[in-house]
Amino acid sequence: MQLKQLLACTALVAGSTLTAAVHANSVLPNKQISLVVGFVAGGAADASARLIAQKLSQNIGQSVVIINKPGAGGNIAHQYVAQGPSDGSMLLLGSVGPLTISPHLIDVSYDPFKDIQAISGGVNFPNVLVVHKGAGINTLKDFLDQARSNAGEIEYASSGFGAASHMAGELLNMEASVEMVHVPYKGGAQAMQDLLGERVMSYFAAPPTAMPYVAEGMLIPLATTGLERPAYLPNIPTVAESGYPGFEALNWYSFAAPGKTPEPILESWNEEIVKVLNDPEIINKLTEFGMTPQPTTRQEFIDYTRQEYEKWGKIIKERNLKKP
């Protein structure tokens, strides 16, 4: 960024913060706000949380700090917030795994609909099914044909048991009547390393992780897992349009608070977060991250979470998935 642009942005931020300080929402607590993230610093969840937290700080005129509580696929952070203060000073970057998948697989020690209160949707993004260049596969049809011809031999990697990438593969197993073998890793970095080393054939990867290797010709993209092609991946077909209508397996992050947080505070936070997610600058930056903003009302996201909870619970039961 040029110095002139930097100075202009700095002045704009200062002005915005001053204005927000004068007009801050009186229902929200007048103290430092914590936004708890269940993943390590530097990843996609952390990057989106920091971007949104910075804008929230400017808008409400008080500090919003990130607290990283990684571990157990985000479940540790969700448990931490479930027991947190109910005065509006603690927020959670909720995620699909701990809220809708893990409760069907393990004892998470919290009720995702009682101990954690939805505020708004945050962002979503599909996975992209990629294979290494040595696989000799160029289309989803070719991939599934091989899976049918070699039952129990075609592997797909995920970032962990119960992760969104794992569920995408299980859903494809069901919809396409194939039996791919799930190979869980302790995070996306390890899965990608083994994919590039051709030690596993495929991986349902996050686009920001996979696409640089696609650009270099090291990976072949077969399909994305949303209902529609994202704007930043216009040339990659979806699984849904490739013969499996309705197929959808999204990653998503939301905003939530401890379960006993009063309704007026939750609604006030919804207003502030939706304002940020509708900001053109934030939309552009999230799109650069490979994410789509998902601002909602509180009830809309409660309903969406319930639908996801029931969907993945049914798939987990039908696939007879058990935590190793």
Tab-separated table of C-alpha atoms in Angstrom:
chain	number	residue	atom	x	y	z
A	1	MET	CA	0.000	0.000	0.000
A	2	GLN	CA	1.349	3.459	-0.896
A	3	LEU	CA	2.044	5.944	1.913
A	4	LYS	CA	-0.739	8.282	0.769
A	5	GLN	CA	-3.247	5.414	0.830
A	6	LEU	CA	-1.970	4.232	4.212
A	7	LEU	CA	-2.355	7.679	5.747
A	8	ALA	CA	-5.834	8.008	4.307
A	9	CYS	CA	-6.853	4.620	5.730
A	10	THR	CA	-5.359	5.491	9.124
A	11	ALA	CA	-7.319	8.739	9.225
A	12	LEU	CA	-10.486	6.923	8.226
A	13	VAL	CA	-10.021	4.305	10.930
A	14	ALA	CA	-9.378	6.966	13.558
A	15	GLY	CA	-12.461	8.897	12.513
A	16	SER	CA	-14.617	5.799	12.448
A	17	THR	CA	-13.446	4.775	15.904
A	18	LEU	CA	-14.180	8.222	17.347
A	19	THR	CA	-17.641	8.296	15.811
A	20	ALA	CA	-18.372	4.785	17.046
A	21	ALA	CA	-17.198	5.691	20.534
A	22	VAL	CA	-19.809	8.443	20.639
A	23	HIS	CA	-22.591	6.310	19.208
A	24	ALA	CA	-21.689	2.921	20.702
A	25	ASN	CA	-24.611	0.608	21.391
A	26	SER	CA	-25.620	1.305	25.009
A	27	VAL	CA	-26.857	-2.276	25.558
A	28	LEU	CA	-23.392	-3.758	25.062
A	29	PRO	CA	-20.951	-3.889	27.996
A	30	ASN	CA	-18.534	-1.001	28.306
A	31	LYS	CA	-15.452	-3.193	28.625
A	32	GLN	CA	-13.024	-5.208	26.524
A	33	ILE	CA	-14.738	-7.837	24.384
A	34	SER	CA	-13.266	-11.300	23.839
A	35	LEU	CA	-13.845	-13.231	20.617
A	36	VAL	CA	-12.900	-16.870	21.221
A	37	VAL	CA	-11.598	-18.840	18.225
A	38	GLY	CA	-11.222	-22.611	18.401
A	39	PHE	CA	-8.289	-22.810	16.014
A	40	VAL	CA	-4.649	-21.729	15.911
A	41	ALA	CA	-3.568	-18.241	14.921
A	42	GLY	CA	-2.863	-17.802	11.232
A	43	GLY	CA	-5.485	-20.159	9.846
A	44	ALA	CA	-8.635	-19.335	7.905
A	45	ALA	CA	-10.848	-19.111	10.996
A	46	ASP	CA	-8.391	-16.876	12.819
A	47	ALA	CA	-7.857	-14.616	9.805
A	48	SER	CA	-11.580	-14.022	9.280
A	49	ALA	CA	-12.126	-13.498	13.016
A	50	ARG	CA	-9.363	-10.877	13.240
A	51	LEU	CA	-10.668	-9.016	10.213
A	52	ILE	CA	-14.190	-8.870	11.634
A	53	ALA	CA	-12.997	-8.099	15.177
A	54	GLN	CA	-10.999	-5.119	13.942
A	55	LYS	CA	-14.056	-3.671	12.209
A	56	LEU	CA	-16.241	-4.348	15.246
A	57	SER	CA	-13.739	-2.482	17.411
A	58	GLN	CA	-13.921	0.527	15.114
A	59	ASN	CA	-17.720	0.484	14.992
A	60	ILE	CA	-18.441	0.116	18.711
A	61	GLY	CA	-15.482	2.135	19.967
A	62	GLN	CA	-13.982	-0.479	22.267
A	63	SER	CA	-11.432	-3.252	22.027
A	64	VAL	CA	-12.388	-6.680	20.620
A	65	VAL	CA	-9.519	-9.106	21.221
A	66	ILE	CA	-9.030	-12.603	19.823
A	67	ILE	CA	-8.525	-15.487	22.242
A	68	ASN	CA	-7.294	-18.638	20.505
A	69	LYS	CA	-8.403	-21.861	22.217
A	70	PRO	CA	-7.386	-24.559	19.723
A	71	GLY	CA	-7.913	-28.268	20.186
A	72	ALA	CA	-10.410	-31.071	19.627
A	73	GLY	CA	-11.602	-29.618	16.336
A	74	GLY	CA	-12.848	-26.447	18.031
A	75	ASN	CA	-14.724	-28.214	20.837
A	76	ILE	CA	-12.463	-26.811	23.563
A	77	ALA	CA	-13.335	-23.244	22.582
A	78	HIS	CA	-17.045	-24.027	22.490
A	79	GLN	CA	-16.902	-25.598	25.959
A	80	TYR	CA	-14.965	-22.571	27.231
A	81	VAL	CA	-17.585	-20.127	25.941
A	82	ALA	CA	-20.475	-22.279	27.174
A	83	GLN	CA	-19.160	-21.604	30.689
A	84	GLY	CA	-18.284	-17.965	30.002
A	85	PRO	CA	-19.735	-14.674	31.294
A	86	SER	CA	-23.247	-13.782	30.147
A	87	ASP	CA	-22.842	-9.993	30.133
A	88	GLY	CA	-22.061	-9.765	26.419
A	89	SER	CA	-18.295	-9.434	26.902
A	90	MET	CA	-17.525	-12.852	25.420
A	91	LEU	CA	-18.264	-13.935	21.865
A	92	LEU	CA	-17.532	-17.205	20.054
A	93	LEU	CA	-16.573	-17.890	16.481
A	94	GLY	CA	-18.806	-20.945	16.208
A	95	SER	CA	-18.130	-23.602	13.598
A	96	VAL	CA	-19.927	-26.424	11.853
A	97	GLY	CA	-18.016	-29.230	13.556
A	98	PRO	CA	-18.539	-28.465	17.256
A	99	LEU	CA	-22.117	-27.212	16.762
A	100	THR	CA	-23.579	-29.807	14.388
A	101	ILE	CA	-21.236	-32.803	13.976
A	102	SER	CA	-19.273	-33.483	17.174
A	103	PRO	CA	-22.375	-33.725	19.419
A	104	HIS	CA	-23.341	-36.857	17.463
A	105	LEU	CA	-19.912	-38.442	17.848
A	106	ILE	CA	-18.577	-37.599	21.310
A	107	ASP	CA	-19.658	-36.222	24.680
A	108	VAL	CA	-19.029	-32.527	24.104
A	109	SER	CA	-20.269	-31.552	27.591
A	110	TYR	CA	-22.411	-28.706	26.241
A	111	ASP	CA	-25.746	-28.397	24.495
A	112	PRO	CA	-25.182	-26.473	21.237
A	113	PHE	CA	-28.706	-25.037	21.413
A	114	LYS	CA	-28.894	-24.177	25.134
A	115	ASP	CA	-25.396	-23.573	26.457
A	116	ILE	CA	-24.431	-21.568	23.359
A	117	GLN	CA	-26.676	-18.886	21.879
A	118	ALA	CA	-26.575	-18.060	18.169
A	119	ILE	CA	-26.018	-14.417	17.234
A	120	SER	CA	-25.600	-14.503	13.447
A	121	GLY	CA	-24.132	-16.458	10.607
A	122	GLY	CA	-20.568	-15.421	9.836
A	123	VAL	CA	-18.965	-16.798	6.702
A	124	ASN	CA	-19.157	-19.983	4.673
A	125	PHE	CA	-17.085	-21.673	2.015
A	126	PRO	CA	-17.141	-25.014	0.202
A	127	ASN	CA	-14.384	-27.560	0.110
A	128	VAL	CA	-12.838	-28.465	-3.208
A	129	LEU	CA	-12.185	-32.109	-3.998
A	130	VAL	CA	-8.669	-32.332	-5.411
A	131	VAL	CA	-6.479	-35.235	-6.527
A	132	HIS	CA	-2.727	-35.312	-7.018
A	133	LYS	CA	-1.491	-35.067	-10.591
A	134	GLY	CA	-0.240	-38.650	-10.586
A	135	ALA	CA	-3.760	-40.022	-10.127
A	136	GLY	CA	-4.514	-39.584	-13.830
A	137	ILE	CA	-8.006	-38.287	-13.032
A	138	ASN	CA	-9.505	-35.096	-14.431
A	139	THR	CA	-13.232	-35.215	-13.644
A	140	LEU	CA	-15.485	-36.184	-10.785
A	141	LYS	CA	-17.045	-38.864	-12.996
A	142	ASP	CA	-13.637	-40.456	-13.590
A	143	PHE	CA	-12.928	-40.343	-9.876
A	144	LEU	CA	-16.213	-41.998	-8.918
A	145	ASP	CA	-15.871	-44.591	-11.682
A	146	GLN	CA	-12.548	-45.595	-10.170
A	147	ALA	CA	-14.097	-45.682	-6.721
A	148	ARG	CA	-16.783	-48.072	-7.984
A	149	SER	CA	-14.300	-50.268	-9.820
A	150	ASN	CA	-11.926	-50.387	-6.858
A	151	ALA	CA	-14.274	-50.562	-3.875
A	152	GLY	CA	-12.505	-49.915	-0.599
A	153	GLU	CA	-9.254	-48.815	-2.265
A	154	ILE	CA	-9.768	-45.164	-3.221
A	155	GLU	CA	-8.737	-42.940	-0.315
A	156	TYR	CA	-9.751	-39.432	0.625
A	157	ALA	CA	-8.032	-37.328	3.247
A	158	SER	CA	-9.653	-35.016	5.770
A	159	SER	CA	-8.392	-32.593	8.383
A	160	GLY	CA	-9.747	-34.871	11.101
A	161	PHE	CA	-12.467	-37.295	12.113
A	162	GLY	CA	-15.769	-35.401	12.211
A	163	ALA	CA	-14.385	-32.413	10.291
A	164	ALA	CA	-16.363	-30.822	7.472
A	165	SER	CA	-13.952	-32.409	4.979
A	166	HIS	CA	-14.683	-35.829	6.482
A	167	MET	CA	-18.436	-35.291	6.273
A	168	ALA	CA	-18.166	-34.173	2.632
A	169	GLY	CA	-16.619	-37.532	1.785
A	170	GLU	CA	-19.206	-39.512	3.722
A	171	LEU	CA	-21.999	-37.607	1.994
A	172	LEU	CA	-20.449	-38.358	-1.389
A	173	ASN	CA	-20.157	-42.031	-0.441
A	174	MET	CA	-23.900	-42.043	0.218
A	175	GLU	CA	-25.022	-39.987	-2.751
A	176	ALA	CA	-22.799	-41.718	-5.328
A	177	SER	CA	-23.079	-45.226	-3.842
A	178	VAL	CA	-19.318	-45.645	-3.519
A	179	GLU	CA	-17.039	-46.699	-0.675
A	180	MET	CA	-14.084	-44.363	-0.491
A	181	VAL	CA	-11.758	-44.952	2.455
A	182	HIS	CA	-11.457	-42.075	4.912
A	183	VAL	CA	-7.928	-41.128	6.000
A	184	PRO	CA	-8.094	-38.590	8.858
A	185	TYR	CA	-5.189	-36.285	9.683
A	186	LYS	CA	-4.445	-34.001	12.605
A	187	GLY	CA	-5.140	-30.901	10.587
A	188	GLY	CA	-5.279	-29.723	7.004
A	189	ALA	CA	-1.531	-29.060	6.701
A	190	GLN	CA	-0.659	-32.716	7.252
A	191	ALA	CA	-3.378	-33.876	4.869
A	192	MET	CA	-2.101	-31.554	2.146
A	193	GLN	CA	1.478	-32.673	2.680
A	194	ASP	CA	0.559	-36.325	2.124
A	195	LEU	CA	-1.625	-35.465	-0.881
A	196	LEU	CA	1.239	-33.604	-2.543
A	197	GLY	CA	3.523	-36.522	-1.715
A	198	GLU	CA	0.989	-38.841	-3.425
A	199	ARG	CA	0.573	-40.895	-0.271
A	200	VAL	CA	-3.200	-40.341	-0.441
A	201	MET	CA	-5.189	-39.857	-3.656
A	202	SER	CA	-7.658	-37.114	-2.801
A	203	TYR	CA	-8.593	-34.483	-0.254
A	204	PHE	CA	-11.640	-32.295	0.379
A	205	ALA	CA	-9.553	-29.182	0.937
A	206	ALA	CA	-10.305	-25.575	1.770
A	207	PRO	CA	-9.913	-23.537	-1.453
A	208	PRO	CA	-7.272	-21.110	-0.100
A	209	THR	CA	-5.122	-24.120	0.801
A	210	ALA	CA	-5.599	-26.062	-2.422
A	211	MET	CA	-5.779	-23.494	-5.198
A	212	PRO	CA	-2.129	-22.354	-5.168
A	213	TYR	CA	-1.139	-25.970	-5.880
A	214	VAL	CA	-3.825	-26.196	-8.567
A	215	ALA	CA	-2.327	-23.113	-10.221
A	216	GLU	CA	1.075	-24.807	-10.214
A	217	GLY	CA	-0.345	-27.967	-11.820
A	218	MET	CA	0.387	-30.122	-8.776
A	219	LEU	CA	-3.281	-30.809	-7.965
A	220	ILE	CA	-6.338	-31.364	-10.145
A	221	PRO	CA	-9.653	-29.864	-8.932
A	222	LEU	CA	-12.678	-32.089	-9.561
A	223	ALA	CA	-15.605	-30.365	-7.840
A	224	THR	CA	-16.626	-27.996	-5.085
A	225	THR	CA	-19.073	-28.976	-2.349
A	226	GLY	CA	-21.497	-26.027	-2.279
A	227	LEU	CA	-24.793	-25.865	-4.126
A	228	GLU	CA	-23.428	-23.153	-6.420
A	229	ARG	CA	-20.010	-22.292	-7.770
A	230	PRO	CA	-18.390	-19.601	-5.612
A	231	ALA	CA	-17.499	-16.393	-7.425
A	232	TYR	CA	-13.796	-16.997	-6.823
A	233	LEU	CA	-13.929	-20.523	-8.396
A	234	PRO	CA	-16.121	-20.022	-11.468
A	235	ASN	CA	-14.502	-22.740	-13.561
A	236	ILE	CA	-14.806	-25.655	-11.144
A	237	PRO	CA	-18.154	-27.523	-11.235
A	238	THR	CA	-20.050	-28.397	-8.091
A	239	VAL	CA	-20.835	-31.957	-7.052
A	240	ALA	CA	-24.507	-30.939	-7.252
A	241	GLU	CA	-24.300	-29.991	-10.929
A	242	SER	CA	-22.213	-33.084	-11.721
A	243	GLY	CA	-25.094	-35.483	-11.277
A	244	TYR	CA	-25.923	-35.245	-7.566
A	245	PRO	CA	-28.571	-32.506	-7.163
A	246	GLY	CA	-28.833	-31.048	-3.683
A	247	PHE	CA	-25.351	-32.125	-2.617
A	248	GLU	CA	-24.025	-29.570	-0.153
A	249	ALA	CA	-21.280	-29.804	2.450
A	250	LEU	CA	-20.168	-26.350	3.555
A	251	ASN	CA	-17.634	-25.156	6.060
A	252	TRP	CA	-19.026	-22.275	8.068
A	253	TYR	CA	-18.205	-20.013	10.954
A	254	SER	CA	-20.847	-18.192	12.956
A	255	PHE	CA	-21.063	-15.824	15.904
A	256	ALA	CA	-22.436	-16.935	19.250
A	257	ALA	CA	-22.359	-16.191	22.978
A	258	PRO	CA	-22.726	-18.047	26.286
A	259	GLY	CA	-26.163	-19.569	26.766
A	260	LYS	CA	-27.390	-17.270	29.551
A	261	THR	CA	-26.644	-14.042	27.680
A	262	PRO	CA	-29.820	-11.864	27.745
A	263	GLU	CA	-31.825	-11.472	24.553
A	264	PRO	CA	-31.336	-7.669	24.228
A	265	ILE	CA	-27.554	-8.140	24.266
A	266	LEU	CA	-27.746	-10.947	21.698
A	267	GLU	CA	-29.880	-8.801	19.414
A	268	SER	CA	-27.532	-5.843	19.798
A	269	TRP	CA	-24.573	-8.020	18.862
A	270	ASN	CA	-26.524	-9.313	15.889
A	271	GLU	CA	-27.041	-5.730	14.699
A	272	GLU	CA	-23.327	-4.915	15.009
A	273	ILE	CA	-22.066	-8.128	13.401
A	274	VAL	CA	-24.515	-7.969	10.496
A	275	LYS	CA	-23.383	-4.369	9.902
A	276	VAL	CA	-19.772	-5.549	9.632
A	277	LEU	CA	-20.608	-8.482	7.347
A	278	ASN	CA	-22.488	-6.137	5.003
A	279	ASP	CA	-19.584	-3.690	4.805
A	280	PRO	CA	-18.223	-3.638	1.202
A	281	GLU	CA	-14.605	-3.540	2.386
A	282	ILE	CA	-15.120	-6.581	4.607
A	283	ILE	CA	-16.972	-8.431	1.842
A	284	ASN	CA	-14.077	-7.842	-0.551
A	285	LYS	CA	-11.460	-9.003	1.934
A	286	LEU	CA	-13.412	-12.109	2.922
A	287	THR	CA	-13.811	-12.946	-0.765
A	288	GLU	CA	-10.022	-12.695	-1.091
A	289	PHE	CA	-9.823	-15.254	1.727
A	290	GLY	CA	-12.122	-17.538	-0.304
A	291	MET	CA	-15.106	-16.948	1.981
A	292	THR	CA	-18.672	-15.761	1.487
A	293	PRO	CA	-20.238	-13.537	4.195
A	294	GLN	CA	-23.375	-15.036	5.740
A	295	PRO	CA	-25.168	-12.354	7.793
A	296	THR	CA	-28.476	-13.547	9.237
A	297	THR	CA	-31.023	-12.833	11.925
A	298	ARG	CA	-30.630	-14.806	15.123
A	299	GLN	CA	-33.621	-17.012	14.321
A	300	GLU	CA	-32.422	-17.664	10.786
A	301	PHE	CA	-29.146	-19.012	12.073
A	302	ILE	CA	-30.779	-21.031	14.845
A	303	ASP	CA	-32.928	-22.675	12.168
A	304	TYR	CA	-29.933	-23.217	9.885
A	305	THR	CA	-27.881	-24.775	12.689
A	306	ARG	CA	-30.755	-27.096	13.541
A	307	GLN	CA	-31.030	-28.205	9.906
A	308	GLU	CA	-27.286	-28.871	9.758
A	309	TYR	CA	-27.414	-30.703	13.100
A	310	GLU	CA	-30.159	-33.008	11.897
A	311	LYS	CA	-28.564	-33.513	8.459
A	312	TRP	CA	-25.159	-34.562	9.767
A	313	GLY	CA	-26.698	-36.589	12.586
A	314	LYS	CA	-28.632	-38.632	10.040
A	315	ILE	CA	-25.547	-39.205	7.906
A	316	ILE	CA	-23.440	-40.186	10.925
A	317	LYS	CA	-26.098	-42.691	11.946
A	318	GLU	CA	-26.566	-44.150	8.461
A	319	ARG	CA	-22.822	-44.457	7.935
A	320	ASN	CA	-22.436	-45.906	11.437
A	321	LEU	CA	-19.561	-43.566	12.194
A	322	LYS	CA	-17.789	-44.070	15.506
A	323	LYS	CA	-15.018	-41.986	17.012
A	324	PRO	CA	-11.785	-44.062	16.858
